[in-house]
Tab-separated table of C-alpha atoms in Angstrom:
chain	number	residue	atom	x	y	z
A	1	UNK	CA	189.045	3.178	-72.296
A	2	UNK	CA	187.887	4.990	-68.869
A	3	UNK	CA	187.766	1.272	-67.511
A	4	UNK	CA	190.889	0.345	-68.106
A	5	UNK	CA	192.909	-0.222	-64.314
A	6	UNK	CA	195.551	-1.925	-63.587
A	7	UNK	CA	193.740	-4.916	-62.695
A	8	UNK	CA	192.517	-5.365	-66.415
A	9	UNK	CA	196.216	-5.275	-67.378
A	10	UNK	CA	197.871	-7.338	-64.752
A	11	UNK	CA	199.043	-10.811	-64.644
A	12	UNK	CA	197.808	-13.615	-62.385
A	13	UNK	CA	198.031	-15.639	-60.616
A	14	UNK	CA	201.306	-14.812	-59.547
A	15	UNK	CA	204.475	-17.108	-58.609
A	16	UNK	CA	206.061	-16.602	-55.197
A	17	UNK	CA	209.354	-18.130	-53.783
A	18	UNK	CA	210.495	-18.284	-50.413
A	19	UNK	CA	213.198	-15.847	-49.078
A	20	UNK	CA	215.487	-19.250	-47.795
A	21	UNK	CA	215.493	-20.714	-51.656
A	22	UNK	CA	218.269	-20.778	-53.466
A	23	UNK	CA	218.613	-18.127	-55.584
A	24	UNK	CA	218.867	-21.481	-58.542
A	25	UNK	CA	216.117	-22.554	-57.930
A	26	UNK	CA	214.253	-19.123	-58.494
A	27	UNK	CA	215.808	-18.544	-61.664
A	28	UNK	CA	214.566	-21.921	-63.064
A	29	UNK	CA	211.268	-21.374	-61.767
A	30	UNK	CA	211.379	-17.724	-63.379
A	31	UNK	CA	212.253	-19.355	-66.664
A	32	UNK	CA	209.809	-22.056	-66.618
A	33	UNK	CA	207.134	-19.485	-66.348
A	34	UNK	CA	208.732	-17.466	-68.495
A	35	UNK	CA	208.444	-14.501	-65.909
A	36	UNK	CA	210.497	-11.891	-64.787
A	37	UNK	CA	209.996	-11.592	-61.544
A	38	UNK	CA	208.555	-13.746	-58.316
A	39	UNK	CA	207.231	-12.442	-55.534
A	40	UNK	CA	208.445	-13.420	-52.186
A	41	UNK	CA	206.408	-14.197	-50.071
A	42	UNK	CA	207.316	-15.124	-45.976
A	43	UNK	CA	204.547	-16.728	-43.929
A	44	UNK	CA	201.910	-15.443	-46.229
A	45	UNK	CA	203.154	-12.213	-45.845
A	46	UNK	CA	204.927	-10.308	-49.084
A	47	UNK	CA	208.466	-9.205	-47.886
A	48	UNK	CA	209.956	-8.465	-50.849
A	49	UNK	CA	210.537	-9.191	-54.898
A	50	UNK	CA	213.081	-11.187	-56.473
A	51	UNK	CA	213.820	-9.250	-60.840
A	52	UNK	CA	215.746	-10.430	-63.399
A	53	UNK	CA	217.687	-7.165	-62.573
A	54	UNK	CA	218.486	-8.696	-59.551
A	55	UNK	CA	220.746	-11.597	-61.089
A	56	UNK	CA	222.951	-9.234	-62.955
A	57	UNK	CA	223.832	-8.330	-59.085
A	58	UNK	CA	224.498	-12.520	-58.629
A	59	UNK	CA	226.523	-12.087	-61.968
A	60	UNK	CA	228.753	-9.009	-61.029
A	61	UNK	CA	229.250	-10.878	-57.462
A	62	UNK	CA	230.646	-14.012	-58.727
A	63	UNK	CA	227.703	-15.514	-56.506
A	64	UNK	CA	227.733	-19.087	-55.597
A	65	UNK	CA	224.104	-19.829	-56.542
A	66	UNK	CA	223.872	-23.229	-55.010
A	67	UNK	CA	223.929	-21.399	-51.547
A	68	UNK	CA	223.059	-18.039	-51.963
A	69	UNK	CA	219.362	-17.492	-51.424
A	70	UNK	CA	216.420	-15.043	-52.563
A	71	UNK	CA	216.912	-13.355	-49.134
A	72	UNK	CA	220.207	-12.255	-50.248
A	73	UNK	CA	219.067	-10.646	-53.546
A	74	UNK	CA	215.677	-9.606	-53.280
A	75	UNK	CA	214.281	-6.164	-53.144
A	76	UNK	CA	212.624	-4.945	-49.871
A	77	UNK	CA	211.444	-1.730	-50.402
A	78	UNK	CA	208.289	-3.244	-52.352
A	79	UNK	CA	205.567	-0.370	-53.961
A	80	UNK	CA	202.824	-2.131	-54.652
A	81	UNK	CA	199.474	-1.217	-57.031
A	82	UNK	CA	196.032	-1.686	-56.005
A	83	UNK	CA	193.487	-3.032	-58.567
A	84	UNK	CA	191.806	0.203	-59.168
A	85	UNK	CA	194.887	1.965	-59.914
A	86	UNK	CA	194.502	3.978	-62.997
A	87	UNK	CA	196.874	3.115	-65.878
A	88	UNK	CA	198.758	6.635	-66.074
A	89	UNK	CA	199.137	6.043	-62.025
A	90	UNK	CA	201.015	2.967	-62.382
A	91	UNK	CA	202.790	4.138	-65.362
A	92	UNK	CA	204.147	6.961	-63.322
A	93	UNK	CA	204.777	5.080	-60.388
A	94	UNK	CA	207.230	2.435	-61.916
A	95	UNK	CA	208.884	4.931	-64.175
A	96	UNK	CA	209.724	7.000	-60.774
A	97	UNK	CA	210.677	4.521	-59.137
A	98	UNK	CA	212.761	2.767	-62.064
A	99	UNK	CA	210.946	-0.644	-61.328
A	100	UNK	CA	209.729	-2.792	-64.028
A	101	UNK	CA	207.316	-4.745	-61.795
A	102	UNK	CA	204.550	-3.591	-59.509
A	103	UNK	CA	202.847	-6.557	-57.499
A	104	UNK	CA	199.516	-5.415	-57.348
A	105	UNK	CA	197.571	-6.454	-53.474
A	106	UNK	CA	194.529	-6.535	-52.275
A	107	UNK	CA	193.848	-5.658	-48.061
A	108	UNK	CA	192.178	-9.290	-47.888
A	109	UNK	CA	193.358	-11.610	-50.326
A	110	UNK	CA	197.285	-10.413	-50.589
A	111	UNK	CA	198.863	-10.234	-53.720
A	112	UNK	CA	196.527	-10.972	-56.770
A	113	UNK	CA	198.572	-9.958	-59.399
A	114	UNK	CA	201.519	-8.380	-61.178
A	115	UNK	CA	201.678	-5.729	-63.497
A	116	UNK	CA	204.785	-4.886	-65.305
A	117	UNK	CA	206.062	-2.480	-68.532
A	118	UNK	CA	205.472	-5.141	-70.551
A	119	UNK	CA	202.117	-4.796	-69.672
A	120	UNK	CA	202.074	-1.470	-70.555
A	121	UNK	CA	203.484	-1.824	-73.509
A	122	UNK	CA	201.036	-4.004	-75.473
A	123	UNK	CA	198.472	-1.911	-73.959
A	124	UNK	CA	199.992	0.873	-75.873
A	125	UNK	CA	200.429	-1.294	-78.553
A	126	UNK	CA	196.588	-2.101	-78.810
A	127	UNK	CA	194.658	-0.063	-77.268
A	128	UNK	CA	195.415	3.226	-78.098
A	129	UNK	CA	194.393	3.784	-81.751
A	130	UNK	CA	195.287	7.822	-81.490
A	131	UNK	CA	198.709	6.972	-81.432
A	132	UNK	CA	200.982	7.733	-84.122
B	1	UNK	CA	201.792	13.670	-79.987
B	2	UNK	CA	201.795	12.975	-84.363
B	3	UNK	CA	205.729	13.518	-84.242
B	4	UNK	CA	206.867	10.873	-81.518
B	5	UNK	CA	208.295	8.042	-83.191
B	6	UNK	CA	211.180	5.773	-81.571
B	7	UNK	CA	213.866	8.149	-81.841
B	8	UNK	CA	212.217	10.859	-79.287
B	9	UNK	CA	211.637	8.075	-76.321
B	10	UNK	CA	214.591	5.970	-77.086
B	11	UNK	CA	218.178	6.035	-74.751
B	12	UNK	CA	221.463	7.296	-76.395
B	13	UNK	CA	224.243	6.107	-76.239
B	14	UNK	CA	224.149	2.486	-76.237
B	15	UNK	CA	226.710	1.033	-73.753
B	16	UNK	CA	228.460	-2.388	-76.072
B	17	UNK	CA	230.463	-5.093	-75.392
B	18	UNK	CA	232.418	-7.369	-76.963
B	19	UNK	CA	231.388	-11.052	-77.205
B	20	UNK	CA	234.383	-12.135	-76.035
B	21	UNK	CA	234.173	-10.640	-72.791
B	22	UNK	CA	233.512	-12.346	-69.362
B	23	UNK	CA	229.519	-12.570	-68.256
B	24	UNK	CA	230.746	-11.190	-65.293
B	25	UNK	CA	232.139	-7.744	-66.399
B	26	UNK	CA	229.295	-7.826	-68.831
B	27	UNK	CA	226.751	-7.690	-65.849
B	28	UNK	CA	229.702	-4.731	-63.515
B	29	UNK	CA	228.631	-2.374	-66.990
B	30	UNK	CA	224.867	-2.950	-66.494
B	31	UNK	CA	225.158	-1.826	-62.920
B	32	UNK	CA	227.211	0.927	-63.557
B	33	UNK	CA	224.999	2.423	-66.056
B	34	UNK	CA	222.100	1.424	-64.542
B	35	UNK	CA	220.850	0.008	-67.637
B	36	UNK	CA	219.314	-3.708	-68.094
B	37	UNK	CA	220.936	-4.698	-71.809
B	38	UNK	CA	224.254	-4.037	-73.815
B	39	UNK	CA	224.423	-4.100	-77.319
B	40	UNK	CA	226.902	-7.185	-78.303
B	41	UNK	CA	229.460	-5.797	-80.897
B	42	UNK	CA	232.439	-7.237	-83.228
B	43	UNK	CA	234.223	-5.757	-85.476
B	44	UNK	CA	231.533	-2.674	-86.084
B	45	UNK	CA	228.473	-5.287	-86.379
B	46	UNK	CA	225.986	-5.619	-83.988
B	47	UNK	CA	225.863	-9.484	-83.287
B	48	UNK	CA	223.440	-9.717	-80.137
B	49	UNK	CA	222.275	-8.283	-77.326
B	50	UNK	CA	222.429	-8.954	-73.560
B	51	UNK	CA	219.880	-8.342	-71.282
B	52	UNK	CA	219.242	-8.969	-67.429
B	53	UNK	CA	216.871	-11.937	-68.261
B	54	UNK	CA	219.999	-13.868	-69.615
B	55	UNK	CA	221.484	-13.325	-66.057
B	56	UNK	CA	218.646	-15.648	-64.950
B	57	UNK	CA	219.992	-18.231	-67.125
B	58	UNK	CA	223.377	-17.779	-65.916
B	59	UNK	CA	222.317	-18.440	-62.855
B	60	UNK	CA	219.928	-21.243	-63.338
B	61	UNK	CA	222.892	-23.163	-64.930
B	62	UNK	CA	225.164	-22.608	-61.958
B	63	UNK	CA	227.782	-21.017	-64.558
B	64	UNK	CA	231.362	-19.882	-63.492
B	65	UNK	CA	230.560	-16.502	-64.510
B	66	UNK	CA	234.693	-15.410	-64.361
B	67	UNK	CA	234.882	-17.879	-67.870
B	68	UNK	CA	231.640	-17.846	-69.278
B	69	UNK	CA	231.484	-15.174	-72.063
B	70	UNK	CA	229.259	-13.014	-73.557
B	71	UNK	CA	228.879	-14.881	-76.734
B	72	UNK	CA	227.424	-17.978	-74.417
B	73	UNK	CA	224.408	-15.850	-73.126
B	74	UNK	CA	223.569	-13.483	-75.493
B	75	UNK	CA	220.583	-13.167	-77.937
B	76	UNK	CA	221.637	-13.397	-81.303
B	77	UNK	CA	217.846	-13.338	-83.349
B	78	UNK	CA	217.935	-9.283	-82.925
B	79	UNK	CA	215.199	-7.041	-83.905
B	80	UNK	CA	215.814	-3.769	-84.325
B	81	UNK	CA	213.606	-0.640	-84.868
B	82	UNK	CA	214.554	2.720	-86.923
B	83	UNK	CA	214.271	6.171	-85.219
B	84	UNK	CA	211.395	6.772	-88.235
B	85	UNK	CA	209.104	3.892	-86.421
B	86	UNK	CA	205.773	4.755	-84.879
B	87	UNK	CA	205.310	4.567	-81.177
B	88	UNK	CA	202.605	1.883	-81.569
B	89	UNK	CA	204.788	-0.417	-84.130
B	90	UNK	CA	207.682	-0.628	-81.862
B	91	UNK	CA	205.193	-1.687	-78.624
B	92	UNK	CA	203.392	-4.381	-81.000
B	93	UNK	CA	207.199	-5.522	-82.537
B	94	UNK	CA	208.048	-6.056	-78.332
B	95	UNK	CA	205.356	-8.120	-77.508
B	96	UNK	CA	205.107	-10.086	-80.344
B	97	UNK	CA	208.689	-11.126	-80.014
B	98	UNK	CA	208.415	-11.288	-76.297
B	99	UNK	CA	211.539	-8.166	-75.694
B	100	UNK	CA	211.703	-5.812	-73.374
B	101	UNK	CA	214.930	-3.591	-75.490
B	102	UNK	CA	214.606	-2.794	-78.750
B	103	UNK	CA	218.420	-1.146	-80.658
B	104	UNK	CA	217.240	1.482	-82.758
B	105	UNK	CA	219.767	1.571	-86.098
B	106	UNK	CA	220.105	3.617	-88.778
B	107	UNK	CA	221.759	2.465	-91.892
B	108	UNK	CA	224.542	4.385	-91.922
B	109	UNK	CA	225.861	5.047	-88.455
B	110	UNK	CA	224.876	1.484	-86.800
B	111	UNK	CA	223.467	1.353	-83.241
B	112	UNK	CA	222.123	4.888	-82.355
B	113	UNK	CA	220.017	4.053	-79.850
B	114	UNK	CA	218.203	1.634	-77.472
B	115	UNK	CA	214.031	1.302	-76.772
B	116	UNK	CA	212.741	-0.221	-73.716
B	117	UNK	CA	209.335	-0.709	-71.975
B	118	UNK	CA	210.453	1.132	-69.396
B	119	UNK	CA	210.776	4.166	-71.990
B	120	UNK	CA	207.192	3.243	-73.188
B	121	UNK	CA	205.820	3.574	-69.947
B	122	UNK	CA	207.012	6.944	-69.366
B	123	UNK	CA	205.594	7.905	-72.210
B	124	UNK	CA	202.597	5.975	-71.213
B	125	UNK	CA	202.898	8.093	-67.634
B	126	UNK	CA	203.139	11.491	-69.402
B	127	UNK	CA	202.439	12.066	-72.987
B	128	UNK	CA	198.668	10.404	-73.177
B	129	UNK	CA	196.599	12.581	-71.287
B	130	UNK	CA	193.178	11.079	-72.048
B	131	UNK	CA	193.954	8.215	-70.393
B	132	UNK	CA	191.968	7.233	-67.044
């Protein structure tokens, strides 16, 4: 298990959205990927991520979701994983930070993948045999 | 680590509501709590769950979410664990089914508890020291 990172565990490639689309049109893409989160992604820079937490927030709002848009509902304050980041790393940093999804970047290429507690999980579930 | 079974990592109590109830005040009670699902209750039975990934079909349907109800988003095929379940069953029950909460009942007294990635991966983060 020592070379297990979170780049072995991540998913790719990853979906992005545009912080102008409606905030419809990102939940249909999120279901037809069956995905729970997008990453958003402004002149090929990432400026922020768009959860399913996110639309219990459109919910509680009473949001009109034909012109609200991923701008309006997406989270800034984006920590991100690198590829090489050990598994109890990224464990700690999502569970600290209460986030369920940690787009993981590389310097050159951007974001190249997304790792998330469901992730985590079925590594637990599979890979560590000591486990009660 | 031989005695951690559901019950230690799992959240108690369970916030419910009622299917009857708007989507809307459904999703205020997430917030509040800070929580991502609610355990859908009538009349003492647990008849579904709720979580924030329904909120993404709320919103991809462009529903009035002051008259759509509980009962009209809600996951009704629930699996549950039991406090007595092994760490590694209730991470391999998750992915299989694709769920990211788990209730936790006991026979007698109902819902006791709920089970989520998220408390997976702290456990992942603290509890499993030989990993890299």
């Amino acid at each position: 298990m020592d070379d297990i990172f979170a780049g072995r565990l991540m998913s790719s490639p990853v979906e992005s959205v545009s912080p102008e689309a409606p905030i419809e049109g990102a939940a249909r893409t999120m279901l037809n990927h069956d995905i729970g989160s997008l990453v958003v992604v402004e002149d090929t820079e990432l400026v922020g991520i768009l959860t399913t937490t996110d639309y219990v927030h459109v919910a509680a709002d009473s949001t009109d979701t034909d012109t609200a848009t991923v701008a309006d509902y997406m989270s800034t304050g984006i920590v991100t994983a690198t590829a090489n980041d050990s598994i109890s790393e990224v464990a700690e940093t999502m569970v600290e930070n209460g986030f369920h999804h940690l787009p993981v970047v590389d310097d050159e290429a951007g974001v190249i993948g997304m790792l998330t507690t469901t992730d985590l999980t079925a590594y637990l579930s599979h890979a560590v045999p000591q486990l009660p």
